[in-house]
PDB file of C-alpha atoms in Angstrom:
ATOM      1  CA  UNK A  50       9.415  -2.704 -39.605  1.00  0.00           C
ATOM      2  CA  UNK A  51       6.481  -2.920 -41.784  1.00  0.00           C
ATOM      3  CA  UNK A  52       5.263   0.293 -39.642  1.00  0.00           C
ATOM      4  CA  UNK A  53       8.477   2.396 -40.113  1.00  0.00           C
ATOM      5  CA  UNK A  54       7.947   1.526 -44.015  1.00  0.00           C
ATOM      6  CA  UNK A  55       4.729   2.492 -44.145  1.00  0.00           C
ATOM      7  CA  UNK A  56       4.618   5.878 -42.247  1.00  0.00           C
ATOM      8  CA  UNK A  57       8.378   7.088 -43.646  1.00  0.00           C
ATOM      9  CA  UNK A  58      10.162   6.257 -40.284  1.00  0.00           C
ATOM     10  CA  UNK A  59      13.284   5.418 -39.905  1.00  0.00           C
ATOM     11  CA  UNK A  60      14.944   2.608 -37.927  1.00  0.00           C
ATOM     12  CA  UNK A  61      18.169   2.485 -35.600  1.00  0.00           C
ATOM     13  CA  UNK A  62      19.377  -0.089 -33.426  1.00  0.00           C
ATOM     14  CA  UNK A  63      20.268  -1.971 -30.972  1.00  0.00           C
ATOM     15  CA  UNK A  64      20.862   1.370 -29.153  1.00  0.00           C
ATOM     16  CA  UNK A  65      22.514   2.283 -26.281  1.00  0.00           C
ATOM     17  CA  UNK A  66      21.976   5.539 -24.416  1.00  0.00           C
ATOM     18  CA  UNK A  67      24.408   6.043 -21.692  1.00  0.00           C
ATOM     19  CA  UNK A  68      24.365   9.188 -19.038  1.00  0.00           C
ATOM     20  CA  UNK A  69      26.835   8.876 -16.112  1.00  0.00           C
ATOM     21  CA  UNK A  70      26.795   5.494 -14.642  1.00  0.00           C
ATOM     22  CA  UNK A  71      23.274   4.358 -15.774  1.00  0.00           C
ATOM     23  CA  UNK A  72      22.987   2.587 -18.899  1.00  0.00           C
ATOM     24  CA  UNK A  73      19.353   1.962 -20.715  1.00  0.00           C
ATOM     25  CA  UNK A  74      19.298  -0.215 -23.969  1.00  0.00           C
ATOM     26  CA  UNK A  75      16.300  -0.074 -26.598  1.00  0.00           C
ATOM     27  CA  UNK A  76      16.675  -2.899 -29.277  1.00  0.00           C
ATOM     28  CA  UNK A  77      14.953  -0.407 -32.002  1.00  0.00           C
ATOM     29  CA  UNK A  78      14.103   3.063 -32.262  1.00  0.00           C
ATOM     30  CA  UNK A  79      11.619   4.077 -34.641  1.00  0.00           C
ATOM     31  CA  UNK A  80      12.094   7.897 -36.028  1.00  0.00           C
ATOM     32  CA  UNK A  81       9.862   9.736 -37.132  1.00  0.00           C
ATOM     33  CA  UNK A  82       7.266  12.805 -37.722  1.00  0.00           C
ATOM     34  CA  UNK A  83       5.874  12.149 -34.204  1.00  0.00           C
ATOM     35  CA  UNK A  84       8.871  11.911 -32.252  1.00  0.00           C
ATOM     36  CA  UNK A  85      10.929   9.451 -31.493  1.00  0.00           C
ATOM     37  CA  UNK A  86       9.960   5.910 -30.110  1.00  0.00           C
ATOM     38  CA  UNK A  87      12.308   3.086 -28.337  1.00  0.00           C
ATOM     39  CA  UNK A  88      11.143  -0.575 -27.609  1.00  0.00           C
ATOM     40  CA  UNK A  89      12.679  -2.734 -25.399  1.00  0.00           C
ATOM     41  CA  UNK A  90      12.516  -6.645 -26.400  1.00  0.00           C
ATOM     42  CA  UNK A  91      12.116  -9.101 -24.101  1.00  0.00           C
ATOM     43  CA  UNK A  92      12.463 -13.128 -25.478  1.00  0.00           C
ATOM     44  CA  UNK A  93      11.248 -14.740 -22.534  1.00  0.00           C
ATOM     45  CA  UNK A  94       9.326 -17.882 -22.071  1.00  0.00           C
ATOM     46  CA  UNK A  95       7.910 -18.822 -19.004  1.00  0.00           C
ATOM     47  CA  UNK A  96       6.763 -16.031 -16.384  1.00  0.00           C
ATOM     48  CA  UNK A  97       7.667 -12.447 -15.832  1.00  0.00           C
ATOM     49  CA  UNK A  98       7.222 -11.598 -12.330  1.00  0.00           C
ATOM     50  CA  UNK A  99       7.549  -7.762 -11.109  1.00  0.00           C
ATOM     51  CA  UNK A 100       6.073  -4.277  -9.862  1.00  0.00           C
ATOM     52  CA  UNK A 101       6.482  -0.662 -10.223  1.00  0.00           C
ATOM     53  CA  UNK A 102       9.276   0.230  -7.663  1.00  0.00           C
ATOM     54  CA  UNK A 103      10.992  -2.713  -7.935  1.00  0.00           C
ATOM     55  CA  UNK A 104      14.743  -2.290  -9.008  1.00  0.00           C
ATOM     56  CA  UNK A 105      14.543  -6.254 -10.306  1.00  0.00           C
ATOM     57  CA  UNK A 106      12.019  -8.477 -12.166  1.00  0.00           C
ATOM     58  CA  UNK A 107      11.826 -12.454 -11.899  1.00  0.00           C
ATOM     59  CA  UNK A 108      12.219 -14.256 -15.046  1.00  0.00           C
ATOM     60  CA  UNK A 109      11.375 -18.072 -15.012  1.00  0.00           C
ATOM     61  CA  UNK A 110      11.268 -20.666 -17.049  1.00  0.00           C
ATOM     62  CA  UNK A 111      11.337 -24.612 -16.852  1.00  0.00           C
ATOM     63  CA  UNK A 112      15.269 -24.730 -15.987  1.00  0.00           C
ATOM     64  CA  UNK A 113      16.178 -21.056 -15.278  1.00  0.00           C
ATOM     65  CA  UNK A 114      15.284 -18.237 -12.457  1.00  0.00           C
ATOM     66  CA  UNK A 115      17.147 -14.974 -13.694  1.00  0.00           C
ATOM     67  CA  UNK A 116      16.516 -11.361 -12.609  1.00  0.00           C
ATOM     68  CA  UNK A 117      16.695  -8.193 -14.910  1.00  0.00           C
ATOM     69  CA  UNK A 118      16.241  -4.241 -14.165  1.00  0.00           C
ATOM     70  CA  UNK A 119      13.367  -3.288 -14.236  1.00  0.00           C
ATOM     71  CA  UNK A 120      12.346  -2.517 -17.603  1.00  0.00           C
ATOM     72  CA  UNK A 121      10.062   0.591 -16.939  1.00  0.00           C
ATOM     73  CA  UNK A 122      13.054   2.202 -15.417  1.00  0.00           C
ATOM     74  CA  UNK A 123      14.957   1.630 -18.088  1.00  0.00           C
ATOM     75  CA  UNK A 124      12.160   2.651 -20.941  1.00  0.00           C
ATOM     76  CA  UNK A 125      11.904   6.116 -18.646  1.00  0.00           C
ATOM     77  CA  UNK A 126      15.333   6.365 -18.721  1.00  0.00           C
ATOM     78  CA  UNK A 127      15.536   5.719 -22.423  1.00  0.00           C
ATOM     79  CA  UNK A 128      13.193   8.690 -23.316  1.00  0.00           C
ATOM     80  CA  UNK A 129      14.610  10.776 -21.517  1.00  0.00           C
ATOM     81  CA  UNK A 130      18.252  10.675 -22.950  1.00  0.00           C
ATOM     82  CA  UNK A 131      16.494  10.150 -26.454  1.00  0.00           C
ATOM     83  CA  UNK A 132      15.171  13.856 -25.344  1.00  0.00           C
ATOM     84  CA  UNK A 133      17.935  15.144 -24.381  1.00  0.00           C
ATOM     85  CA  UNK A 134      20.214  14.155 -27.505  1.00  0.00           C
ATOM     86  CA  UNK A 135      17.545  15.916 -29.503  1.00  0.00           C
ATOM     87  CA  UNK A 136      17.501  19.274 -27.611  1.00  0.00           C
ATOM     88  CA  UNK A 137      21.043  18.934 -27.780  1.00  0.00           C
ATOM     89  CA  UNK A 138      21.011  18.864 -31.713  1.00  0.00           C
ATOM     90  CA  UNK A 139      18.709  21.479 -31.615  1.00  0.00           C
ATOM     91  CA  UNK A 140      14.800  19.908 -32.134  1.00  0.00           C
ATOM     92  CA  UNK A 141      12.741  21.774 -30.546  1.00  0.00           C
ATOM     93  CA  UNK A 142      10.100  19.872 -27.829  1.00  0.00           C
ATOM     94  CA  UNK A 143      10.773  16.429 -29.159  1.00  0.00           C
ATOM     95  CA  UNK A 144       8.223  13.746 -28.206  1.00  0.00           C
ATOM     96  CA  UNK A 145       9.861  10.659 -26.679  1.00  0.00           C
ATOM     97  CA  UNK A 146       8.911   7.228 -25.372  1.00  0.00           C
ATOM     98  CA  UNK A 147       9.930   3.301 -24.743  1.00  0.00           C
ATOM     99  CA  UNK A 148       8.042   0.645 -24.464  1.00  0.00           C
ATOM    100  CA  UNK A 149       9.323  -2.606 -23.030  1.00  0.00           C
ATOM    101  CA  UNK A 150       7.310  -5.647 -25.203  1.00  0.00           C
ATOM    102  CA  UNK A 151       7.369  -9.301 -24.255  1.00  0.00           C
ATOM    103  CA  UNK A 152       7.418 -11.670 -27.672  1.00  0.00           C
ATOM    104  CA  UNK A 153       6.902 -14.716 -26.516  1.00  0.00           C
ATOM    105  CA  UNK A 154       2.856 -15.656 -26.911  1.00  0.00           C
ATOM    106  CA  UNK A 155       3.335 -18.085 -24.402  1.00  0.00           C
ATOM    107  CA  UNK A 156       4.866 -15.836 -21.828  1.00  0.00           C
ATOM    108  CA  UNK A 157       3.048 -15.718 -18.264  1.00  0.00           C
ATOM    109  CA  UNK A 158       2.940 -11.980 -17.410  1.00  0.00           C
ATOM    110  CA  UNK A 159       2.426 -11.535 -13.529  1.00  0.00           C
ATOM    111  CA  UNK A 160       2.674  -7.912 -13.991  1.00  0.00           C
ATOM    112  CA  UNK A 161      -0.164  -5.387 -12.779  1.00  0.00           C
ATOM    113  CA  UNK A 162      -1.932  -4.704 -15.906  1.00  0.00           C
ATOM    114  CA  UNK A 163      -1.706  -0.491 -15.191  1.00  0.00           C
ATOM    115  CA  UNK A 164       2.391  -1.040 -15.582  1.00  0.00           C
ATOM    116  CA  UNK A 165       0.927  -2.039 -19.398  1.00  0.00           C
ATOM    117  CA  UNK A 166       2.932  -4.573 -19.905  1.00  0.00           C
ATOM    118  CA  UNK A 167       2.533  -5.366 -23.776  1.00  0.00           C
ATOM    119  CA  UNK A 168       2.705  -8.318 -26.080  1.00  0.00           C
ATOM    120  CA  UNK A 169       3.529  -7.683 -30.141  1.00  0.00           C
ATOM    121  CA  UNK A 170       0.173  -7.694 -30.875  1.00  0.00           C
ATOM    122  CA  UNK A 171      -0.428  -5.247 -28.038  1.00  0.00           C
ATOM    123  CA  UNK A 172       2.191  -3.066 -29.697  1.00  0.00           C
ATOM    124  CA  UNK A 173       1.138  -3.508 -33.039  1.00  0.00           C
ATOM    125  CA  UNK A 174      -2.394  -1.797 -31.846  1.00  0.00           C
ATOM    126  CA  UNK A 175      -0.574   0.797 -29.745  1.00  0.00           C
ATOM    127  CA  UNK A 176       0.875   1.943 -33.241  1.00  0.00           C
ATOM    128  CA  UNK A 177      -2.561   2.237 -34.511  1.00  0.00           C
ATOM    129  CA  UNK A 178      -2.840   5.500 -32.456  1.00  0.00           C
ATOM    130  CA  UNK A 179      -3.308   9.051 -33.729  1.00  0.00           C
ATOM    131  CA  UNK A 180      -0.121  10.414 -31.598  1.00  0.00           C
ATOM    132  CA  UNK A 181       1.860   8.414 -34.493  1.00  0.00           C
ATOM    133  CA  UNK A 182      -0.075   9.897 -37.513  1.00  0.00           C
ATOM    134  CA  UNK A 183       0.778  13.517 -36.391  1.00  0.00           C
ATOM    135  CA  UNK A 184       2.954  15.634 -38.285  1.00  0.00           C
ATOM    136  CA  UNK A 185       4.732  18.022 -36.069  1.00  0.00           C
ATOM    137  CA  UNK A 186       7.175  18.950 -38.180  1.00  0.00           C
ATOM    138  CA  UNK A 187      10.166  17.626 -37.016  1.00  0.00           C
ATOM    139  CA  UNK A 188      13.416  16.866 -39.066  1.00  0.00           C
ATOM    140  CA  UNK A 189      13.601  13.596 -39.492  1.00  0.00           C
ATOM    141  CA  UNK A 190      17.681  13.640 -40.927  1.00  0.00           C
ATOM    142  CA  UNK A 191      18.746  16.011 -37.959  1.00  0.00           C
ATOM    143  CA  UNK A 192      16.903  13.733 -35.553  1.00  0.00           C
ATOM    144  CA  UNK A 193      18.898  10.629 -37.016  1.00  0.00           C
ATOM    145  CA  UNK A 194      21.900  12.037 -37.045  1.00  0.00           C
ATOM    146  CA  UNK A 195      21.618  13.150 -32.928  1.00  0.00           C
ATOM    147  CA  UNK A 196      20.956   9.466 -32.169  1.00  0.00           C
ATOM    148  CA  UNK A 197      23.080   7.916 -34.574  1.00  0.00           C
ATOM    149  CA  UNK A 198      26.675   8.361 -32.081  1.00  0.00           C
ATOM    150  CA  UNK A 199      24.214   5.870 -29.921  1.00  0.00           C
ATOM    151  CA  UNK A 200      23.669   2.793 -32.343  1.00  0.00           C
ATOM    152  CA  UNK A 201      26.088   0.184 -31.515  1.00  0.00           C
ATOM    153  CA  UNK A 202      28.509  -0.937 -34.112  1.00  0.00           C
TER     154      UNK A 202
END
């Protein structure tokens, strides 16, 4: 949030982008004059086990084994309907990405480090990047208002 504040973004969510029977969830979307960018939120203690084409991770903790999709399907997904709602309002070559960031310090992530699996502090310093400083122009109210229909109630 304290990003969004101080770069003019905006902030919707949770979200929830849906496009014939798949489904892909962001927890916020940050808009603004770069694009538009989704991140996933993941509360997990424990260890996060998974790989690029699998359709499941492995979540587990002391008491619990649970499996989830596979978040960097879902973050693809994500920016790609986030895309397509803009062209469809009109914004023309809209930047688009998700993340998916794991917030618990503690976490164990038995990820390959090129999936770039990221931490808050990893995210914070991904935010640091130029790509977010760049105007290009966009409209920030017409870009709200194509992702707004998405923003659960």
């Amino acid at each position: 949030k304290r990003f969004a504040a101080n770069n003019s973004c905006k902030v919707l969510g949770p979200v929830t982008l849906t496009k014939g029977d798949r489904t892909a969830r962001l927890d916020a979307v940050l808009v603004g004059w770069f694009g538009v960018f989704g991140i996933k939120s993941y509360g997990y203690n424990g260890q996060v086990y998974g790989n690029a084409g699998e359709a499941e991770w492995v979540w587990v903790s002391a008491d619990k084994r649970e499996k989830f999709a596979n978040p960097i399907e879902e973050c693809t997904l994500a920016a790609r309907l986030m895309r397509e709602a803009l062209m469809n309002a009109g914004v023309r070559a809209p930047e688009s990405e998700a993340v998916y960031v794991f917030t618990d310090s503690k976490l164990e992530m038995c990820i390959p480090r090129n999936l770039n699996p990221m931490n808050l502090s990893d995210l914070r310093s991904y935010l640091r990047k130029d790509k977010f400083q760049k105007d290009r122009g966009y409209d920030l109210d017409v870009m709200v208002a194509a992702l707004e229909p998405f923003v659960e109630k």
